[in-house]
Amino acid sequence: MSDTVKFTIDEQAVEAKKGEKLLWAALKNDIYIPHLCAIKEEKRPNASCRLCFVEIEGIPNPVTSCTMNVEEGIVVKTRSPQVDRLLKTAFELLISDHNLKCSQCPANRKCALQKIAKERGLKLRQKRFKTITRDYEIDDSPDEFAFDRSRCVLCGQCVWADREKAKVGAIGFTKRGINRVVTTFEEVPLAESICTQCMLCVEACPVGALYYK
Ligand code: FES
């Protein structure tokens, strides 16, 4: 029995391994789907960013492509009015709480938020939701990197890299809702935590929250 499945994304014929998630199959075929929180090696995606919606023929509502397995014969659309609406809302919510001084950001021009905005014709400004500005102190205690929470999108890439790749567990999520942040145990500065300064979290950050000094 074949271990591949054939289907279409935006009318393009695609082949992928059985069990593969739709998001990765699309990206492998140069079909862009916005995403922030997806981690290829993670078997149980948490689907928290809500950016990767697609439509599948026969399924009434859009689904997150990072959680959806590929299947033989499915007909996938990466754009539709409903998908675009969901993406716009998720994106605007995200940036309502984000430090948008892009010209001062180390990730300027290579930031995942800028890419999403460009690919989907979205603005890095929004008026629909109340803008939340917080005075987070930048943690520049490590020798070679710093952490600016005002730019964090809570995608969890750094937490995963720290736990699963570096096997350290120096950082994690704390608090709920709009107060949710990535931090160390007891919120001590990184240099005072068990962080080994391996830089894997910095490499994993898709925006400019964790950056080299
Ligand atoms: Fe699918 Fe974040 S990438 S919900």
Short mmCIF file of N, CA and C in Angstrom, two decimals, residues 62-145:
data_model
loop_
_atom_site.label_atom_id
_atom_site.label_comp_id
_atom_site.label_asym_id
_atom_site.label_seq_id
_atom_site.Cartn_x
_atom_site.Cartn_y
_atom_site.Cartn_z
N PRO A 62 -13.90 26.56 8.02
CA PRO A 62 -12.45 26.45 7.83
C PRO A 62 -11.79 25.66 8.97
N VAL A 63 -10.69 25.01 8.65
CA VAL A 63 -9.96 24.22 9.65
C VAL A 63 -8.53 24.73 9.74
N THR A 64 -7.88 24.50 10.87
CA THR A 64 -6.47 24.90 11.00
C THR A 64 -5.62 23.84 10.29
N SER A 65 -4.80 24.31 9.36
CA SER A 65 -4.03 23.37 8.54
C SER A 65 -2.89 22.72 9.32
N CYS A 66 -2.51 23.31 10.47
CA CYS A 66 -1.43 22.71 11.25
C CYS A 66 -1.89 21.50 12.04
N THR A 67 -3.22 21.34 12.16
CA THR A 67 -3.74 20.18 12.91
C THR A 67 -4.38 19.14 12.00
N MET A 68 -4.55 19.48 10.74
CA MET A 68 -5.33 18.64 9.82
C MET A 68 -4.41 17.71 9.04
N ASN A 69 -4.67 16.42 9.12
CA ASN A 69 -3.87 15.48 8.34
C ASN A 69 -4.26 15.54 6.87
N VAL A 70 -3.29 15.33 5.99
CA VAL A 70 -3.61 15.26 4.56
C VAL A 70 -4.44 14.00 4.31
N GLU A 71 -5.28 14.05 3.30
CA GLU A 71 -6.08 12.88 2.96
C GLU A 71 -6.23 12.78 1.46
N GLU A 72 -6.32 11.55 1.00
CA GLU A 72 -6.45 11.30 -0.44
C GLU A 72 -7.67 12.06 -1.00
N GLY A 73 -7.44 12.80 -2.06
CA GLY A 73 -8.53 13.42 -2.80
C GLY A 73 -9.11 14.69 -2.22
N ILE A 74 -8.62 15.17 -1.10
CA ILE A 74 -9.22 16.39 -0.54
C ILE A 74 -8.94 17.58 -1.46
N VAL A 75 -9.87 18.51 -1.45
CA VAL A 75 -9.73 19.72 -2.27
C VAL A 75 -9.62 20.89 -1.29
N VAL A 76 -8.41 21.47 -1.27
CA VAL A 76 -8.11 22.50 -0.27
C VAL A 76 -8.01 23.87 -0.92
N LYS A 77 -8.57 24.86 -0.24
CA LYS A 77 -8.40 26.24 -0.71
C LYS A 77 -7.75 27.04 0.42
N THR A 78 -6.68 27.76 0.10
CA THR A 78 -6.01 28.56 1.15
C THR A 78 -6.66 29.92 1.32
N ARG A 79 -7.48 30.30 0.37
CA ARG A 79 -8.16 31.61 0.47
C ARG A 79 -9.65 31.44 0.22
N SER A 80 -10.44 32.15 0.99
CA SER A 80 -11.89 32.25 0.78
C SER A 80 -12.31 33.41 1.66
N PRO A 81 -13.48 33.99 1.44
CA PRO A 81 -13.89 35.10 2.30
C PRO A 81 -13.86 34.74 3.78
N GLN A 82 -14.29 33.51 4.10
CA GLN A 82 -14.32 33.10 5.51
C GLN A 82 -12.91 32.94 6.09
N VAL A 83 -12.02 32.32 5.30
CA VAL A 83 -10.63 32.14 5.75
C VAL A 83 -9.98 33.51 5.94
N ASP A 84 -10.18 34.39 4.98
CA ASP A 84 -9.56 35.72 5.06
C ASP A 84 -10.06 36.50 6.27
N ARG A 85 -11.35 36.34 6.56
CA ARG A 85 -11.93 37.03 7.72
C ARG A 85 -11.33 36.53 9.02
N LEU A 86 -11.22 35.21 9.13
CA LEU A 86 -10.66 34.62 10.35
C LEU A 86 -9.21 35.05 10.53
N LEU A 87 -8.47 35.02 9.44
CA LEU A 87 -7.06 35.41 9.52
C LEU A 87 -6.92 36.87 9.94
N LYS A 88 -7.74 37.72 9.33
CA LYS A 88 -7.65 39.15 9.62
C LYS A 88 -7.92 39.40 11.11
N THR A 89 -8.94 38.75 11.63
CA THR A 89 -9.27 38.93 13.04
C THR A 89 -8.14 38.45 13.94
N ALA A 90 -7.63 37.26 13.67
CA ALA A 90 -6.54 36.72 14.50
C ALA A 90 -5.31 37.63 14.41
N PHE A 91 -5.03 38.10 13.22
CA PHE A 91 -3.86 38.94 13.01
C PHE A 91 -4.01 40.29 13.72
N GLU A 92 -5.18 40.87 13.61
CA GLU A 92 -5.40 42.18 14.25
C GLU A 92 -5.36 42.08 15.77
N LEU A 93 -5.89 40.99 16.29
CA LEU A 93 -5.81 40.77 17.74
C LEU A 93 -4.36 40.65 18.19
N LEU A 94 -3.61 39.93 17.39
CA LEU A 94 -2.19 39.73 17.70
C LEU A 94 -1.42 41.04 17.73
N ILE A 95 -1.65 41.86 16.72
CA ILE A 95 -0.86 43.10 16.67
C ILE A 95 -1.41 44.19 17.60
N SER A 96 -2.63 43.99 18.12
CA SER A 96 -3.17 45.00 19.04
C SER A 96 -2.34 45.05 20.32
N ASP A 97 -1.59 44.00 20.56
CA ASP A 97 -0.83 43.86 21.79
C ASP A 97 0.67 43.77 21.48
N HIS A 98 1.06 44.25 20.33
CA HIS A 98 2.44 44.03 19.86
C HIS A 98 3.14 45.35 19.64
N ASN A 99 4.37 45.43 20.08
CA ASN A 99 5.20 46.60 19.83
C ASN A 99 5.48 46.70 18.33
N LEU A 100 4.91 47.70 17.70
CA LEU A 100 4.99 47.78 16.23
C LEU A 100 6.00 48.82 15.75
N LYS A 101 7.00 49.07 16.55
CA LYS A 101 8.05 49.97 16.09
C LYS A 101 9.04 49.16 15.26
N CYS A 102 8.59 48.79 14.07
CA CYS A 102 9.35 47.83 13.26
C CYS A 102 10.74 48.34 12.91
N SER A 103 10.85 49.65 12.66
CA SER A 103 12.15 50.16 12.22
C SER A 103 13.21 50.03 13.33
N GLN A 104 12.74 49.89 14.59
CA GLN A 104 13.70 49.73 15.68
C GLN A 104 13.87 48.26 16.10
N CYS A 105 13.25 47.38 15.35
CA CYS A 105 13.23 45.97 15.74
C CYS A 105 14.33 45.20 15.01
N PRO A 106 15.05 44.34 15.73
CA PRO A 106 16.12 43.56 15.08
C PRO A 106 15.60 42.59 14.01
N ALA A 107 14.31 42.28 14.08
CA ALA A 107 13.75 41.34 13.08
C ALA A 107 13.16 42.06 11.87
N ASN A 108 13.31 43.37 11.84
CA ASN A 108 12.72 44.12 10.72
C ASN A 108 13.15 43.52 9.38
N ARG A 109 12.18 43.29 8.52
CA ARG A 109 12.35 42.71 7.18
C ARG A 109 12.51 41.19 7.17
N LYS A 110 12.66 40.58 8.34
CA LYS A 110 12.64 39.12 8.34
C LYS A 110 11.63 38.58 9.37
N CYS A 111 10.73 39.45 9.77
CA CYS A 111 9.74 39.12 10.79
C CYS A 111 8.56 38.36 10.18
N ALA A 112 8.10 37.33 10.89
CA ALA A 112 6.97 36.54 10.40
C ALA A 112 5.69 37.38 10.29
N LEU A 113 5.54 38.36 11.17
CA LEU A 113 4.33 39.21 11.09
C LEU A 113 4.34 40.05 9.82
N GLN A 114 5.51 40.57 9.49
CA GLN A 114 5.63 41.36 8.25
C GLN A 114 5.35 40.48 7.03
N LYS A 115 5.82 39.24 7.09
CA LYS A 115 5.60 38.33 5.96
C LYS A 115 4.10 38.04 5.78
N ILE A 116 3.44 37.77 6.90
CA ILE A 116 2.00 37.47 6.83
C ILE A 116 1.25 38.68 6.26
N ALA A 117 1.60 39.88 6.78
CA ALA A 117 0.93 41.10 6.32
C ALA A 117 1.14 41.28 4.81
N LYS A 118 2.36 41.05 4.37
CA LYS A 118 2.67 41.24 2.95
C LYS A 118 1.94 40.22 2.08
N GLU A 119 2.00 38.96 2.51
CA GLU A 119 1.38 37.89 1.71
C GLU A 119 -0.14 38.06 1.61
N ARG A 120 -0.75 38.55 2.68
CA ARG A 120 -2.22 38.62 2.69
C ARG A 120 -2.76 40.03 2.58
N GLY A 121 -1.92 40.96 2.25
CA GLY A 121 -2.38 42.33 2.06
C GLY A 121 -2.98 42.94 3.32
N LEU A 122 -2.39 42.61 4.47
CA LEU A 122 -2.89 43.16 5.73
C LEU A 122 -2.00 44.30 6.19
N LYS A 123 -2.58 45.17 6.97
CA LYS A 123 -1.81 46.31 7.47
C LYS A 123 -1.22 45.98 8.84
N LEU A 124 -0.05 46.52 9.11
CA LEU A 124 0.52 46.35 10.46
C LEU A 124 0.02 47.46 11.38
N ARG A 125 -1.20 47.82 11.20
CA ARG A 125 -1.92 48.78 12.03
C ARG A 125 -3.35 48.29 12.08
N GLN A 126 -4.02 48.47 13.18
CA GLN A 126 -5.42 48.07 13.22
C GLN A 126 -6.18 49.02 14.14
N LYS A 127 -7.47 49.16 13.86
CA LYS A 127 -8.27 50.08 14.69
C LYS A 127 -9.41 49.34 15.39
N ARG A 128 -9.64 48.09 14.96
CA ARG A 128 -10.81 47.37 15.44
C ARG A 128 -10.74 47.04 16.93
N PHE A 129 -9.54 46.69 17.41
CA PHE A 129 -9.39 46.31 18.81
C PHE A 129 -8.59 47.36 19.57
N LYS A 130 -8.88 47.44 20.85
CA LYS A 130 -8.15 48.40 21.68
C LYS A 130 -6.66 48.05 21.68
N THR A 131 -5.84 49.05 21.43
CA THR A 131 -4.40 48.79 21.44
C THR A 131 -3.90 48.74 22.87
N ILE A 132 -3.17 47.69 23.17
CA ILE A 132 -2.65 47.55 24.54
C ILE A 132 -1.14 47.78 24.51
N THR A 133 -0.72 48.77 25.28
CA THR A 133 0.71 49.04 25.36
C THR A 133 1.16 48.75 26.79
N ARG A 134 2.19 47.96 26.90
CA ARG A 134 2.68 47.62 28.25
C ARG A 134 4.15 47.98 28.40
N ASP A 135 4.50 48.35 29.61
CA ASP A 135 5.90 48.71 29.86
C ASP A 135 6.68 47.49 30.35
N TYR A 136 6.99 46.64 29.44
CA TYR A 136 7.78 45.49 29.84
C TYR A 136 9.25 45.91 29.89
N GLU A 137 9.92 45.44 30.89
CA GLU A 137 11.36 45.70 30.94
C GLU A 137 12.07 44.69 30.04
N ILE A 138 13.02 45.14 29.27
CA ILE A 138 13.76 44.21 28.42
C ILE A 138 14.73 43.43 29.32
N ASP A 139 14.73 42.12 29.17
CA ASP A 139 15.68 41.32 29.92
C ASP A 139 16.96 41.17 29.09
N ASP A 140 17.95 41.97 29.42
CA ASP A 140 19.20 41.85 28.66
C ASP A 140 20.30 41.28 29.55
N SER A 141 19.87 40.46 30.52
CA SER A 141 20.83 39.87 31.45
C SER A 141 21.76 38.83 30.80
N PRO A 142 21.33 38.07 29.78
CA PRO A 142 22.27 37.12 29.16
C PRO A 142 23.41 37.86 28.44
N ASP A 143 24.52 37.16 28.24
CA ASP A 143 25.68 37.81 27.61
C ASP A 143 25.40 38.19 26.16
N GLU A 144 24.75 37.26 25.44
CA GLU A 144 24.68 37.48 24.00
C GLU A 144 23.31 37.77 23.43
N PHE A 145 22.29 37.64 24.24
CA PHE A 145 20.96 37.91 23.70
C PHE A 145 20.08 38.65 24.71
#
